[in-house]
mmCIF file of C-alpha atoms in Angstrom:
data_model
loop_
_atom_site.group_PDB
_atom_site.id
_atom_site.type_symbol
_atom_site.label_atom_id
_atom_site.label_comp_id
_atom_site.label_asym_id
_atom_site.label_seq_id
_atom_site.Cartn_x
_atom_site.Cartn_y
_atom_site.Cartn_z
ATOM 1 C CA LYS A 1 -17.222 -7.441 -31.826
ATOM 2 C CA ASN A 2 -15.581 -7.605 -28.417
ATOM 3 C CA GLU A 3 -17.070 -10.145 -26.057
ATOM 4 C CA VAL A 4 -16.886 -7.623 -23.209
ATOM 5 C CA GLU A 5 -17.904 -4.016 -23.769
ATOM 6 C CA GLN A 6 -17.625 -1.214 -21.246
ATOM 7 C CA SER A 7 -19.294 2.158 -21.323
ATOM 8 C CA PRO A 8 -18.524 4.945 -21.126
ATOM 9 C CA GLN A 9 -14.852 4.795 -22.158
ATOM 10 C CA ASN A 10 -14.006 7.896 -20.175
ATOM 11 C CA LEU A 11 -15.851 9.751 -17.462
ATOM 12 C CA THR A 12 -15.107 12.931 -15.581
ATOM 13 C CA ALA A 13 -17.088 13.655 -12.443
ATOM 14 C CA GLN A 14 -17.119 16.112 -9.578
ATOM 15 C CA GLU A 15 -16.362 15.000 -6.074
ATOM 16 C CA GLY A 16 -19.484 13.729 -4.346
ATOM 17 C CA GLU A 17 -21.292 12.587 -7.485
ATOM 18 C CA PHE A 18 -22.883 9.155 -7.879
ATOM 19 C CA ILE A 19 -21.111 7.279 -10.658
ATOM 20 C CA THR A 20 -22.226 4.279 -12.695
ATOM 21 C CA ILE A 21 -19.922 2.231 -14.910
ATOM 22 C CA ASN A 22 -21.473 -0.330 -17.237
ATOM 23 C CA CYS A 23 -20.305 -3.650 -18.614
ATOM 24 C CA SER A 24 -22.068 -5.807 -21.203
ATOM 25 C CA TYR A 25 -20.943 -9.196 -22.380
ATOM 26 C CA SER A 26 -22.033 -11.536 -25.135
ATOM 27 C CA VAL A 27 -20.988 -14.970 -23.877
ATOM 28 C CA GLY A 28 -22.133 -17.370 -21.203
ATOM 29 C CA ILE A 29 -20.173 -16.792 -18.053
ATOM 30 C CA SER A 30 -19.513 -18.379 -14.685
ATOM 31 C CA ALA A 31 -18.485 -15.107 -13.055
ATOM 32 C CA LEU A 32 -17.807 -11.445 -13.686
ATOM 33 C CA HIS A 33 -14.965 -9.484 -12.121
ATOM 34 C CA TRP A 34 -14.530 -5.770 -11.516
ATOM 35 C CA LEU A 35 -10.927 -4.594 -11.257
ATOM 36 C CA GLN A 36 -9.359 -1.234 -10.476
ATOM 37 C CA GLN A 37 -6.114 0.018 -12.004
ATOM 38 C CA HIS A 38 -4.571 3.131 -10.494
ATOM 39 C CA PRO A 39 -2.341 5.534 -12.431
ATOM 40 C CA GLY A 40 0.704 3.797 -10.968
ATOM 41 C CA GLY A 41 -0.365 0.684 -12.856
ATOM 42 C CA GLY A 42 -1.211 -1.834 -10.143
ATOM 43 C CA ILE A 43 -4.403 -3.857 -10.614
ATOM 44 C CA VAL A 44 -6.661 -4.752 -7.714
ATOM 45 C CA SER A 45 -9.681 -7.026 -7.729
ATOM 46 C CA LEU A 46 -12.757 -5.203 -6.392
ATOM 47 C CA PHE A 47 -15.585 -7.676 -6.849
ATOM 48 C CA MET A 48 -16.394 -11.056 -8.243
ATOM 49 C CA LEU A 49 -20.044 -11.710 -9.058
ATOM 50 C CA SER A 50 -22.031 -14.618 -10.354
ATOM 51 C CA SER A 51 -25.444 -13.230 -9.424
ATOM 52 C CA GLY A 52 -27.176 -10.423 -7.578
ATOM 53 C CA LYS A 53 -25.362 -7.623 -5.857
ATOM 54 C CA LYS A 54 -22.301 -6.994 -3.704
ATOM 55 C CA LYS A 55 -21.319 -3.963 -1.641
ATOM 56 C CA HIS A 56 -17.999 -2.883 -0.210
ATOM 57 C CA GLY A 57 -17.788 0.537 1.341
ATOM 58 C CA ARG A 58 -18.893 3.098 -1.247
ATOM 59 C CA LEU A 59 -18.782 0.577 -4.089
ATOM 60 C CA ILE A 60 -21.736 -1.502 -5.235
ATOM 61 C CA ALA A 61 -21.645 -4.060 -8.031
ATOM 62 C CA THR A 62 -24.695 -5.641 -9.623
ATOM 63 C CA ILE A 63 -25.164 -8.226 -12.309
ATOM 64 C CA ASN A 64 -28.140 -9.251 -14.429
ATOM 65 C CA ILE A 65 -27.367 -12.660 -15.905
ATOM 66 C CA GLN A 66 -30.407 -12.695 -18.201
ATOM 67 C CA GLU A 67 -29.511 -9.329 -19.729
ATOM 68 C CA LYS A 68 -25.742 -10.075 -19.684
ATOM 69 C CA HIS A 69 -25.027 -6.781 -18.015
ATOM 70 C CA SER A 70 -23.243 -5.564 -14.905
ATOM 71 C CA SER A 71 -22.883 -2.172 -13.288
ATOM 72 C CA LEU A 72 -20.377 -0.773 -10.838
ATOM 73 C CA HIS A 73 -21.675 2.123 -8.758
ATOM 74 C CA ILE A 74 -19.573 4.536 -6.742
ATOM 75 C CA THR A 75 -21.421 6.607 -4.163
ATOM 76 C CA ALA A 76 -20.060 9.909 -2.845
ATOM 77 C CA SER A 77 -17.163 9.820 -5.303
ATOM 78 C CA HIS A 78 -13.766 11.124 -4.238
ATOM 79 C CA PRO A 79 -10.633 12.103 -6.197
ATOM 80 C CA ARG A 80 -8.918 8.961 -4.917
ATOM 81 C CA ASP A 81 -11.477 6.956 -6.917
ATOM 82 C CA SER A 82 -9.766 8.215 -10.079
ATOM 83 C CA ALA A 83 -8.581 5.089 -11.831
ATOM 84 C CA VAL A 84 -9.293 2.764 -14.726
ATOM 85 C CA TYR A 85 -12.088 0.325 -13.943
ATOM 86 C CA ILE A 86 -11.918 -2.967 -15.791
ATOM 87 C CA CYS A 87 -14.656 -5.537 -16.292
ATOM 88 C CA ALA A 88 -13.652 -9.145 -16.963
ATOM 89 C CA VAL A 89 -15.681 -12.308 -17.419
ATOM 90 C CA ARG A 90 -14.855 -15.951 -16.969
ATOM 91 C CA LYS A 91 -16.535 -17.941 -19.702
ATOM 92 C CA GLY A 92 -18.418 -20.944 -18.450
ATOM 93 C CA GLY A 93 -16.067 -23.917 -18.061
ATOM 94 C CA SER A 94 -12.958 -21.925 -18.955
ATOM 95 C CA GLU A 95 -9.931 -21.052 -16.876
ATOM 96 C CA LYS A 96 -9.413 -17.832 -18.778
ATOM 97 C CA LEU A 97 -10.688 -14.308 -18.187
ATOM 98 C CA VAL A 98 -11.808 -12.058 -21.038
ATOM 99 C CA PHE A 99 -11.236 -8.400 -20.294
ATOM 100 C CA GLY A 100 -12.978 -5.236 -21.353
ATOM 101 C CA LYS A 101 -10.879 -2.273 -22.449
ATOM 102 C CA GLY A 102 -11.486 -0.434 -19.214
ATOM 103 C CA MET A 103 -13.096 2.871 -18.337
ATOM 104 C CA LYS A 104 -10.989 5.799 -17.194
ATOM 105 C CA LEU A 105 -12.629 7.703 -14.351
ATOM 106 C CA THR A 106 -11.438 11.111 -13.238
ATOM 107 C CA VAL A 107 -12.993 12.649 -10.141
ATOM 108 C CA ASN A 108 -12.217 16.323 -9.697
ATOM 109 C CA PRO A 109 -12.228 18.018 -6.293
ATOM 110 C CA ASN B 1 3.357 -11.341 2.615
ATOM 111 C CA ALA B 2 4.584 -9.745 -0.588
ATOM 112 C CA GLY B 3 1.777 -11.205 -2.733
ATOM 113 C CA VAL B 4 2.753 -11.269 -6.416
ATOM 114 C CA THR B 5 6.160 -9.781 -7.231
ATOM 115 C CA GLN B 6 7.375 -9.055 -10.743
ATOM 116 C CA THR B 7 10.959 -8.365 -11.715
ATOM 117 C CA PRO B 8 12.176 -6.261 -13.355
ATOM 118 C CA LYS B 9 9.783 -3.290 -13.221
ATOM 119 C CA PHE B 10 11.242 -1.631 -16.315
ATOM 120 C CA ARG B 11 13.437 -2.820 -19.153
ATOM 121 C CA VAL B 12 14.564 -1.553 -22.524
ATOM 122 C CA LEU B 13 15.743 -4.093 -25.074
ATOM 123 C CA LYS B 14 17.049 -3.962 -28.600
ATOM 124 C CA THR B 15 15.326 -5.948 -31.308
ATOM 125 C CA GLY B 16 16.595 -9.510 -31.302
ATOM 126 C CA GLN B 17 17.722 -9.565 -27.683
ATOM 127 C CA SER B 18 16.335 -12.106 -25.268
ATOM 128 C CA MET B 19 15.157 -11.722 -21.705
ATOM 129 C CA THR B 20 13.162 -13.391 -18.967
ATOM 130 C CA LEU B 21 10.523 -11.804 -16.774
ATOM 131 C CA LEU B 22 10.108 -13.342 -13.358
ATOM 132 C CA CYS B 23 6.878 -13.635 -11.419
ATOM 133 C CA ALA B 24 6.975 -14.878 -7.848
ATOM 134 C CA GLN B 25 4.029 -15.435 -5.504
ATOM 135 C CA ASP B 26 4.114 -16.347 -1.850
ATOM 136 C CA MET B 27 0.438 -17.307 -1.435
ATOM 137 C CA ASN B 28 0.816 -20.965 -2.430
ATOM 138 C CA HIS B 29 -1.444 -20.384 -5.427
ATOM 139 C CA GLU B 30 -1.797 -23.124 -8.006
ATOM 140 C CA TYR B 31 -2.787 -20.994 -10.977
ATOM 141 C CA MET B 32 -0.564 -18.343 -12.512
ATOM 142 C CA TYR B 33 -1.006 -16.144 -15.577
ATOM 143 C CA TRP B 34 0.942 -13.793 -17.816
ATOM 144 C CA TYR B 35 -0.920 -10.943 -19.532
ATOM 145 C CA ARG B 36 0.066 -8.048 -21.718
ATOM 146 C CA GLN B 37 -1.657 -4.678 -21.670
ATOM 147 C CA ASP B 38 -1.547 -2.401 -24.691
ATOM 148 C CA PRO B 39 -3.133 1.027 -25.209
ATOM 149 C CA GLY B 40 -6.758 0.827 -26.284
ATOM 150 C CA MET B 41 -6.978 -2.890 -25.623
ATOM 151 C CA GLY B 42 -8.001 -5.035 -22.727
ATOM 152 C CA LEU B 43 -5.572 -7.302 -20.940
ATOM 153 C CA ARG B 44 -4.716 -10.278 -23.120
ATOM 154 C CA LEU B 45 -3.606 -13.652 -21.837
ATOM 155 C CA ILE B 46 -0.226 -14.833 -23.121
ATOM 156 C CA HIS B 47 0.285 -18.112 -21.252
ATOM 157 C CA TYR B 48 -0.967 -19.614 -18.042
ATOM 158 C CA SER B 49 -0.230 -22.478 -15.682
ATOM 159 C CA VAL B 50 -2.573 -24.566 -13.578
ATOM 160 C CA GLY B 51 0.192 -26.094 -11.497
ATOM 161 C CA GLU B 52 3.885 -26.780 -11.123
ATOM 162 C CA GLY B 53 5.329 -28.259 -14.296
ATOM 163 C CA THR B 54 2.315 -27.407 -16.469
ATOM 164 C CA THR B 55 1.778 -24.537 -18.898
ATOM 165 C CA ALA B 56 -0.787 -23.695 -21.554
ATOM 166 C CA LYS B 57 -1.183 -21.157 -24.332
ATOM 167 C CA GLY B 58 -3.456 -18.188 -23.978
ATOM 168 C CA GLU B 59 -4.793 -15.737 -26.514
ATOM 169 C CA VAL B 60 -1.476 -14.287 -27.769
ATOM 170 C CA PRO B 61 1.308 -16.822 -27.130
ATOM 171 C CA ASP B 62 3.452 -16.308 -30.233
ATOM 172 C CA GLY B 63 6.975 -15.053 -29.518
ATOM 173 C CA TYR B 64 6.840 -16.028 -25.851
ATOM 174 C CA ASN B 65 7.774 -19.075 -23.839
ATOM 175 C CA VAL B 66 7.059 -19.859 -20.203
ATOM 176 C CA SER B 67 8.190 -22.221 -17.502
ATOM 177 C CA ARG B 68 6.799 -23.218 -14.107
ATOM 178 C CA LEU B 69 9.549 -25.319 -12.563
ATOM 179 C CA LYS B 70 8.621 -24.250 -9.046
ATOM 180 C CA LYS B 71 5.104 -23.634 -7.799
ATOM 181 C CA GLN B 72 5.880 -20.119 -6.619
ATOM 182 C CA ASN B 73 7.561 -18.920 -9.822
ATOM 183 C CA PHE B 74 6.282 -18.379 -13.341
ATOM 184 C CA LEU B 75 8.822 -17.189 -15.906
ATOM 185 C CA LEU B 76 8.019 -15.456 -19.184
ATOM 186 C CA GLY B 77 10.710 -15.533 -21.845
ATOM 187 C CA LEU B 78 11.215 -13.546 -25.004
ATOM 188 C CA GLU B 79 13.673 -15.424 -27.193
ATOM 189 C CA SER B 80 14.104 -12.727 -29.844
ATOM 190 C CA ALA B 81 12.412 -9.484 -28.859
ATOM 191 C CA ALA B 82 10.444 -7.549 -31.466
ATOM 192 C CA PRO B 83 9.066 -3.979 -31.315
ATOM 193 C CA SER B 84 5.533 -5.459 -31.343
ATOM 194 C CA GLN B 85 6.278 -6.899 -27.921
ATOM 195 C CA THR B 86 6.607 -3.441 -26.408
ATOM 196 C CA SER B 87 3.945 -3.544 -23.717
ATOM 197 C CA VAL B 88 3.205 -3.657 -20.026
ATOM 198 C CA TYR B 89 3.263 -7.218 -18.746
ATOM 199 C CA PHE B 90 1.261 -8.352 -15.758
ATOM 200 C CA CYS B 91 1.505 -11.558 -13.820
ATOM 201 C CA ALA B 92 -1.387 -12.846 -11.750
ATOM 202 C CA SER B 93 -2.129 -15.823 -9.555
ATOM 203 C CA ARG B 94 -5.114 -17.379 -7.852
ATOM 204 C CA PRO B 95 -5.904 -20.312 -5.603
ATOM 205 C CA SER B 96 -6.831 -23.660 -7.059
ATOM 206 C CA GLY B 97 -10.307 -25.039 -7.372
ATOM 207 C CA ASN B 98 -13.033 -25.860 -9.774
ATOM 208 C CA PRO B 99 -13.379 -23.083 -12.360
ATOM 209 C CA TYR B 100 -16.760 -22.441 -10.870
ATOM 210 C CA SER B 101 -15.228 -21.524 -7.535
ATOM 211 C CA ASN B 102 -14.231 -18.275 -9.212
ATOM 212 C CA GLN B 103 -11.515 -17.087 -6.929
ATOM 213 C CA PRO B 104 -10.243 -13.583 -7.803
ATOM 214 C CA GLN B 105 -6.830 -13.194 -9.348
ATOM 215 C CA HIS B 106 -4.056 -11.335 -7.524
ATOM 216 C CA PHE B 107 -1.947 -9.144 -9.797
ATOM 217 C CA GLY B 108 1.637 -7.986 -9.699
ATOM 218 C CA ASP B 109 2.559 -4.352 -10.287
ATOM 219 C CA GLY B 110 3.570 -4.926 -13.897
ATOM 220 C CA THR B 111 6.738 -4.803 -15.986
ATOM 221 C CA ARG B 112 7.072 -2.032 -18.546
ATOM 222 C CA LEU B 113 9.049 -3.398 -21.490
ATOM 223 C CA SER B 114 10.231 -1.347 -24.460
ATOM 224 C CA ILE B 115 11.771 -2.946 -27.536
ATOM 225 C CA LEU B 116 13.748 -0.586 -29.754
#
């Protein structure tokens, strides 16, 4: 069983919809990262969370440490949000990140 | 600032050939990483470095070697390329600090490597 699971694996939405991407993990962590990978391949860090909630523009990330679960929300989705969204966790005391397989989001106009 | 720069961006090799992928960062970051990304799998750590002159094995180190002779550069070598090493390779770096400081990693644009 993967230590980091993302759901759904693929999602197609219409422009303007509210989107939620989920990440569950099975290990103790010191932080959770949300990353975005565009079709061109580049990877950008969106958020890093150890507790609570963070917001940047139309993106909101939450984490529930007790339930070992995080969500990434996109409000008023736009075609430019089309990308692969990757969840990664840093295990407590480790230098290394463990990555989920990613979720491919397509937002149609 | 260029951030994290990977060269080359694309390469095709024949089985048994050797090559070196270069990662350069201009952010004075202590930590650097090499990952590979394969279809249907998450990014997997090959090797990493926590400072100049130091390297450590990651999750999938076999068939690869690395060197960090200068702080800004992290080289990934394939001594004898195999088709199983066909992948997209990403380099990343981050500032130093206690692991609990949890600084985000900065990624390069990737190197697409095909081994025939």
